[in-house]
Each structure stands twice: as C-alpha cells, then as structure tokens.
Amino acid sequence: MSSNPDVILASAGTGKTFKLAGRFLALLFDGVAPAEILATTFTRKAAGEILDRVLGWLARACEDKKELEELRTATGLGADRVNSASCYLLLGNLIRQLDTFNVRTLDSFFVESAKVFALELGMPPGWNIVEEDDDKRLRAEALSVMFTRTERKALLTLLDEMSLGAPRRSVHQASLDLVGEGLETLRDSQFSAWDEIKPLGSELPASALAGLPTQVEELPPILTKAGKLTARDPTMRRTLIGEIEAENWKSFLGETITRSVISGNNTYGGTPLPAEWIELLKGIITHAQYCLVRDIRRRNLALHEFLENFEQTYRQLKNARGAFRFEDFPLALARSKQLADTEGTSFRLSRKVNHLLLDEFQDTSVLQWQVLEPLINRVVSAKGAQRSIFCVGDIKQSIYGWRQGEPRLLSEFAESFNLQQDSISKSYRSSSVVLEAVNKTFADLGHNEALSEADERVIESAHEWARDYEPHEAANTELPGMFVLRQTSEPGSAKKYISMSLEMAANRAGELNQENGNASIGILLRGNLHIPRMLKLLQERGLSASGEGGNPLTDSRAVLAVIALLHLADHPGDSAAAFHVGSSFLATAFELDTNHTSHQQRRKVADSVRQELQATGYGNWLERISKLDSARKLSDWDTIRLRQLVDLGHVFARHASLRPSLGEANQLLDCPLQDHGVGVLHGDNILLG
C-alpha cells in the first residue's frame, strides 16, 4: 500500500472521513492556508462532519494523548511536528481564519462560482434558487408557452413521431414526464449521440410488402419427421400474416419461428424449416429490423428537437424570473468554460485553490466533472509540495444515479491522471458476522442463484461489478452482530409474494420494538412502489414510521381536516368537504356538522376563512387552528403533525395564493416531513434500495 496515495477506494465504514480529515490536517501542519484548500462532498451534513472532524480532532489532541497519537498516524507526521504545543498554535491560527475555510458541497461551490461570473453567464440581477414546487410550475408554464409558439401541424407531427404513432391521452403530462426523463440527458450529450443509431439494409417496396401475406399463406406446410403437419402451423401462419398486415414488426420479431431463423437454428417445434420458409422470413426480418431501427432514430431526433425547444423556452423563463435550481449552475459553468481560466477564477473567488480534497467522488456527474476538470488539471499538472489532490469514494456506494452520478469517473480517475491509488476494506463499523454475510452475497454476484433467471445484460453487469469487489473484513472481530435470512412460507417470485414479505417485515419490526422499545429499526425496500403499503402495515402495529425524507402530512386525520377546510374556502359548494370538516375537530369552531349544511352556512365559513387568511397569513391562521380547544383532544400523532403544518404554513406564506385549494393546500399535500416524535422508526430508517 502506498504511504501517501492520491486516490483511495474505501468500502463503507472503513474510515473515509478519517483519511480525508487526516490529509486536510497534514496540509495545515505543513503551513498551507485554509483558503488554498477546497474540500468538496455531496451533502451539507457530510461537509459539516469533515470540518468538525478537522477542528475537533485538533482541539482534542491539545489535551488527549490518545487523540494526539491518532492525529500523528492520520497525518503521517512525527512527534516533532505534531505535539500539544503545535496543536494549540495551529488551532488558534485556524479559529482566526474560520471564514476562509472551503469545506462545502459541490452545489455550494458551483453557486459561488456562478455568482462571481454572473455577468458572463448571462444571469439576471437578483436571481434566487427556487424550491422544487416552484420549478414544477415553471416547467409546466414553459411547456405551455412552447406549445403556443409552435405551429400546430409541426407540433402534431413532432408529438406523433415521439410517441411512434401512439400518443397518450394526456399530452401535457406525458410531455412533462419526457422532460423529467430526458432533459439531463440532453444537457450531457452532443447532437451526434442522438443521431448515432442508423438502420442497416433497406426496407421492402410497398408492392412487395403488400404481397407478403399471400406469400406466407402459400408457403409449404411444416411437416414433422413422420410426415404430419405441425400442430401449430395454421395458428402461427395467421399470427404472422396479421402482424405483417398491421406492420407490427416488434411482435413479428418476437415470434418463436422468427427468433429461430435469426439465431440460425431454423427449426420450429423441433422440426427443420423448409428452405422456402427460411428464405422468405429472412427477407421480412431484414425489413422489420430496418423499420424498427428507423422508427427509433426518428423518435430520438424528435425527442431531441422537442427537448431543445423546451430547454430554450425554459431557460428564457428562468432568466426572466431570476428563478434557478442547483443543477442550472454547473450547466452554465460547463457551457461557458469560465473555470477553465484558472487564474481568472482565482482572482474572482479571491483565493487560489492549490489543494483539492474530493469526498464521495463516485457520485460526481459528467456535468459536474466538466466544471471541475480545469481545476483538477491545474493541480495535477504541478502536483508536489505546492499542489496536491486527494480523492476518496466507493463505487459500490454510488447512490446519486437520479442526479446522473457516474461512478466510472472514480474507477478511471487514478489512471487518467497517473495518480497513486489504494483501496481499504477493513470496516470499523460492522461486525464480522454481518460482513461475512455481505461477502457471501456479493463476492461472486454473477453466479448468485437470485440472478439465475435474469437478463444476460444483468448477469454480465453482475460479473463486472464482482470483478472489482474486495472482501470486507472487520477491524473489531469481537463486535457483536447477527445476520438472519428469512423467507415467506411460500418462497417464489418476489412480485407474487411481495405482500407476504411486507407482512413478515412489519411483524418482525413489531417484535423487535417489543423486545427493545429504544431500538432504531431500518427497513430497506427495492423501490418506492411498496413504501406506502409498508408504512400502513407498520402504523397498524402501532409503530410510527416515515420513509427516507419523510411522509406528507396527509398521514394525519387532523391535517386532512384542515386541508378540507382550505378546499371548502375555495369551493363553498362542495358538500363533501363540508361533511369532512363537520366530522372533525374543526366542527364546533366553524359551526359545521355531519348533517346537511346549507349553502349559506358553507359560504359563510368560506368567506370567514378567506378573509382571515388574507388578514393574518397562512402561518398565523394555522397557528390559531392548532390552539383550538378541540385540538387539545387530538392524538399525539395528530398533534405533532398539526404543529408541523403550522411551521409549513409560515414557510409557504411567501408563496401564498388567493386560491387556497390551488396554492397552499397543494404545497402542504406534496411536502414530506419526517416524524421526530412518536415511535421507533424515524425518517431515515425506512430507506429505498
């Protein structure tokens, strides 16, 4: 192992932060000013942990001999350099320079860079970073503007090509979905990539195509060795003729007889195909493949045109409103190449970055890389005493695929820049029991029985992943741990028996809670689909739980009653909303009940709510609701959620609308919050996988 590697591939719990903080402190002990060091990571929490580790470690080392010895080990410096006196002196100097530390998220670095290059990037004065809900509305508006500007015939042609002749009923929502799925791909690619796929061969003339059904009908029968007609011959012919007439080439190529000819097997039901069949099918297959690839190319080009048009309109609206999202800044910086002028960047940022410490690099996107590359090149080109780079990450822990994280950037990083690379796999977090189970599961992933029926590409990816896998080992072999594999009473397809699996997990969580009420329980699911069901099962067992990032407040009856009241304020004719309010804790305060309420009374309630909202604002109005006498009788869960609703009301007050059911209510419905009160399963315990 290299004594001073530039890149470390570190498995979970092996001390990535320890290594990075140690390198940071080594630079500081060497006299490097904090302003010359840029340490980046992906979350504010992680950035805070790095800074806490650096300053806290230094402070503890001033008095604690054990901490001092660990600091010497981490920095690779001897007692003559790292001792109590030098720690005191360095800590004092650093405290006076706290404002010059650059331990931050990549997002915050890009935002700062965008601020100093705002004029060159064409950003308007007074711009701000908007919430996701505001951005959704901006995207919807951009789409409407784009549709309005596009000539009707051209728009219909574009939509038809994008949907391959089968447009969805909701064009606007389908288009927004396409934007969500494709916009980042557009930004990360060149036009040539969208036009890369081209059909080979040629298609049959229309006259030849028209005669194919008759030719198939007239083909000789497929006979068995005994001279009998193959049982499926008539049905198969009719199917092929129907698909040819409908030009359903995807289904045609998926037929058993067609796949047999493509593979060169040239049999059907174990019977060799006559030469006439093989010759005709080969010609149709070439035509079908040409048509499918041609359609894919047309769709790619149509998608590119659609996304380009949207991006242009979207950017215009953003600039007009001064409303941006974090992903806009690396895009603008990458396109303008402003950071390529490293001397100019140093001048603008009022500091020269000579040392880069890159944390969790496996989650870096291609776009972020394009911005960072000039800085990395500058440091690597003169790496030595005056400049250095240190990069840590774990390809296995790449979790930012939804933000276009590209783990291959880390795997190729050291080789690309001729840097020294090491890997560490000794875990200080997990027990040997747990790590042994992990090794058994993943060390030979490509041959795992769970993938026995998987697609070939999945199996190939599993083999590729396993090639880079290093067995994990526990630093503390005495650490207690437990691994148990449980399966349903009827093991089989996960889709078929998912309900039983969820029930089993909920029951086990309940058992663990009874055994130890203070335990923190995590439940890992493969995707979002089954989280609502899982949460419901847990709550039925008296366990308060929330998904990663939290749940919408609508898991509380009290909150739903308030939402119904806001809806009633906007739609006084809605008797169902009035019934909902009348059957809740709000009934007495607003003189509504479950009996028929007159339109006059509903109008009276609506007017009073709207007037109070305009006079006091949503936050103050919700605060008054939470202090009603009837609210004191609510359950602990409803009380907590109602308090959180009040907080949200104050947050969203600046976006308040005169239409409660369209503005505030929708934001309250969509905003997830964690449960910090009742129960054992907190916000970060139910996770997605």
Coordinates of N, CA and C in Angstrom, one line a residue, residues 7 13 34 58 66 78 80 143 171 193 196 201 214 226 302 307 316 335 340 357 389 420 425 444 459 483 525 671:
V7 N -5.6 8.7 -4.5 CA -7.0 8.2 -4.7 C -7.1 7.0 -3.8
G13 N -17.7 2.2 6.0 CA -17.2 2.1 7.4 C -15.7 1.9 7.6
P34 N -5.9 27.7 4.9 CA -7.2 27.1 4.7 C -7.8 27.5 3.4
L58 N -8.2 18.4 16.3 CA -7.1 19.2 16.6 C -7.3 19.7 18.1
K66 N -4.1 10.2 23.5 CA -4.5 9.1 22.6 C -4.9 9.8 21.3
G78 N 5.5 13.1 12.5 CA 6.1 12.7 13.7 C 5.8 13.6 14.9
D80 N 7.8 15.5 16.4 CA 8.5 16.8 16.3 C 7.6 17.8 15.6
L143 N -43.7 24.6 -20.9 CA -44.3 23.7 -21.9 C -45.5 24.3 -22.6
V171 N -51.5 14.8 -23.2 CA -50.3 15.2 -23.9 C -49.4 16.0 -23.0
A193 N -24.9 12.1 -30.7 CA -25.3 10.9 -30.0 C -26.7 10.6 -30.3
E196 N -26.9 8.7 -33.6 CA -25.9 7.7 -33.8 C -26.5 6.4 -34.4
G201 N -29.2 -1.9 -44.1 CA -30.0 -2.5 -45.2 C -31.1 -1.6 -45.7
T214 N -49.9 -13.1 -48.8 CA -50.2 -14.1 -49.7 C -49.0 -15.1 -49.8
A226 N -42.5 -37.6 -39.2 CA -43.4 -38.6 -39.6 C -44.3 -38.2 -40.7
A302 N -36.8 13.3 -32.9 CA -38.0 14.1 -32.5 C -37.8 14.5 -31.0
L307 N -36.9 18.5 -26.8 CA -36.2 18.9 -25.6 C -35.4 20.1 -25.8
Q316 N -35.4 30.8 -21.0 CA -35.8 32.1 -21.1 C -36.7 32.5 -20.0
R335 N -20.9 25.1 -19.9 CA -21.0 25.6 -21.2 C -20.1 26.8 -21.5
A340 N -12.2 27.3 -16.7 CA -11.0 26.9 -17.4 C -9.9 27.9 -17.3
L357 N -9.5 18.3 -2.1 CA -9.9 17.1 -1.4 C -11.3 16.7 -1.8
I389 N -3.7 16.6 -4.7 CA -5.0 16.2 -4.8 C -5.3 14.9 -4.0
Q420 N -1.5 7.8 -7.8 CA -1.3 6.6 -7.0 C -2.7 6.3 -6.4
S425 N -10.5 -2.0 2.9 CA -11.8 -2.7 3.0 C -12.0 -3.2 4.5
D444 N -19.3 -13.3 -5.3 CA -19.5 -14.0 -6.6 C -20.9 -13.7 -7.1
I459 N -26.8 -10.2 -15.8 CA -25.7 -11.1 -15.3 C -24.3 -10.6 -15.7
F483 N -26.9 -11.9 11.6 CA -27.5 -12.0 10.3 C -28.4 -13.1 10.2
L525 N -36.2 -1.2 1.2 CA -37.1 -1.7 0.1 C -36.4 -1.4 -1.2
C671 N -45.6 18.2 0.4 CA -44.3 18.4 1.2 C -44.1 17.3 2.2

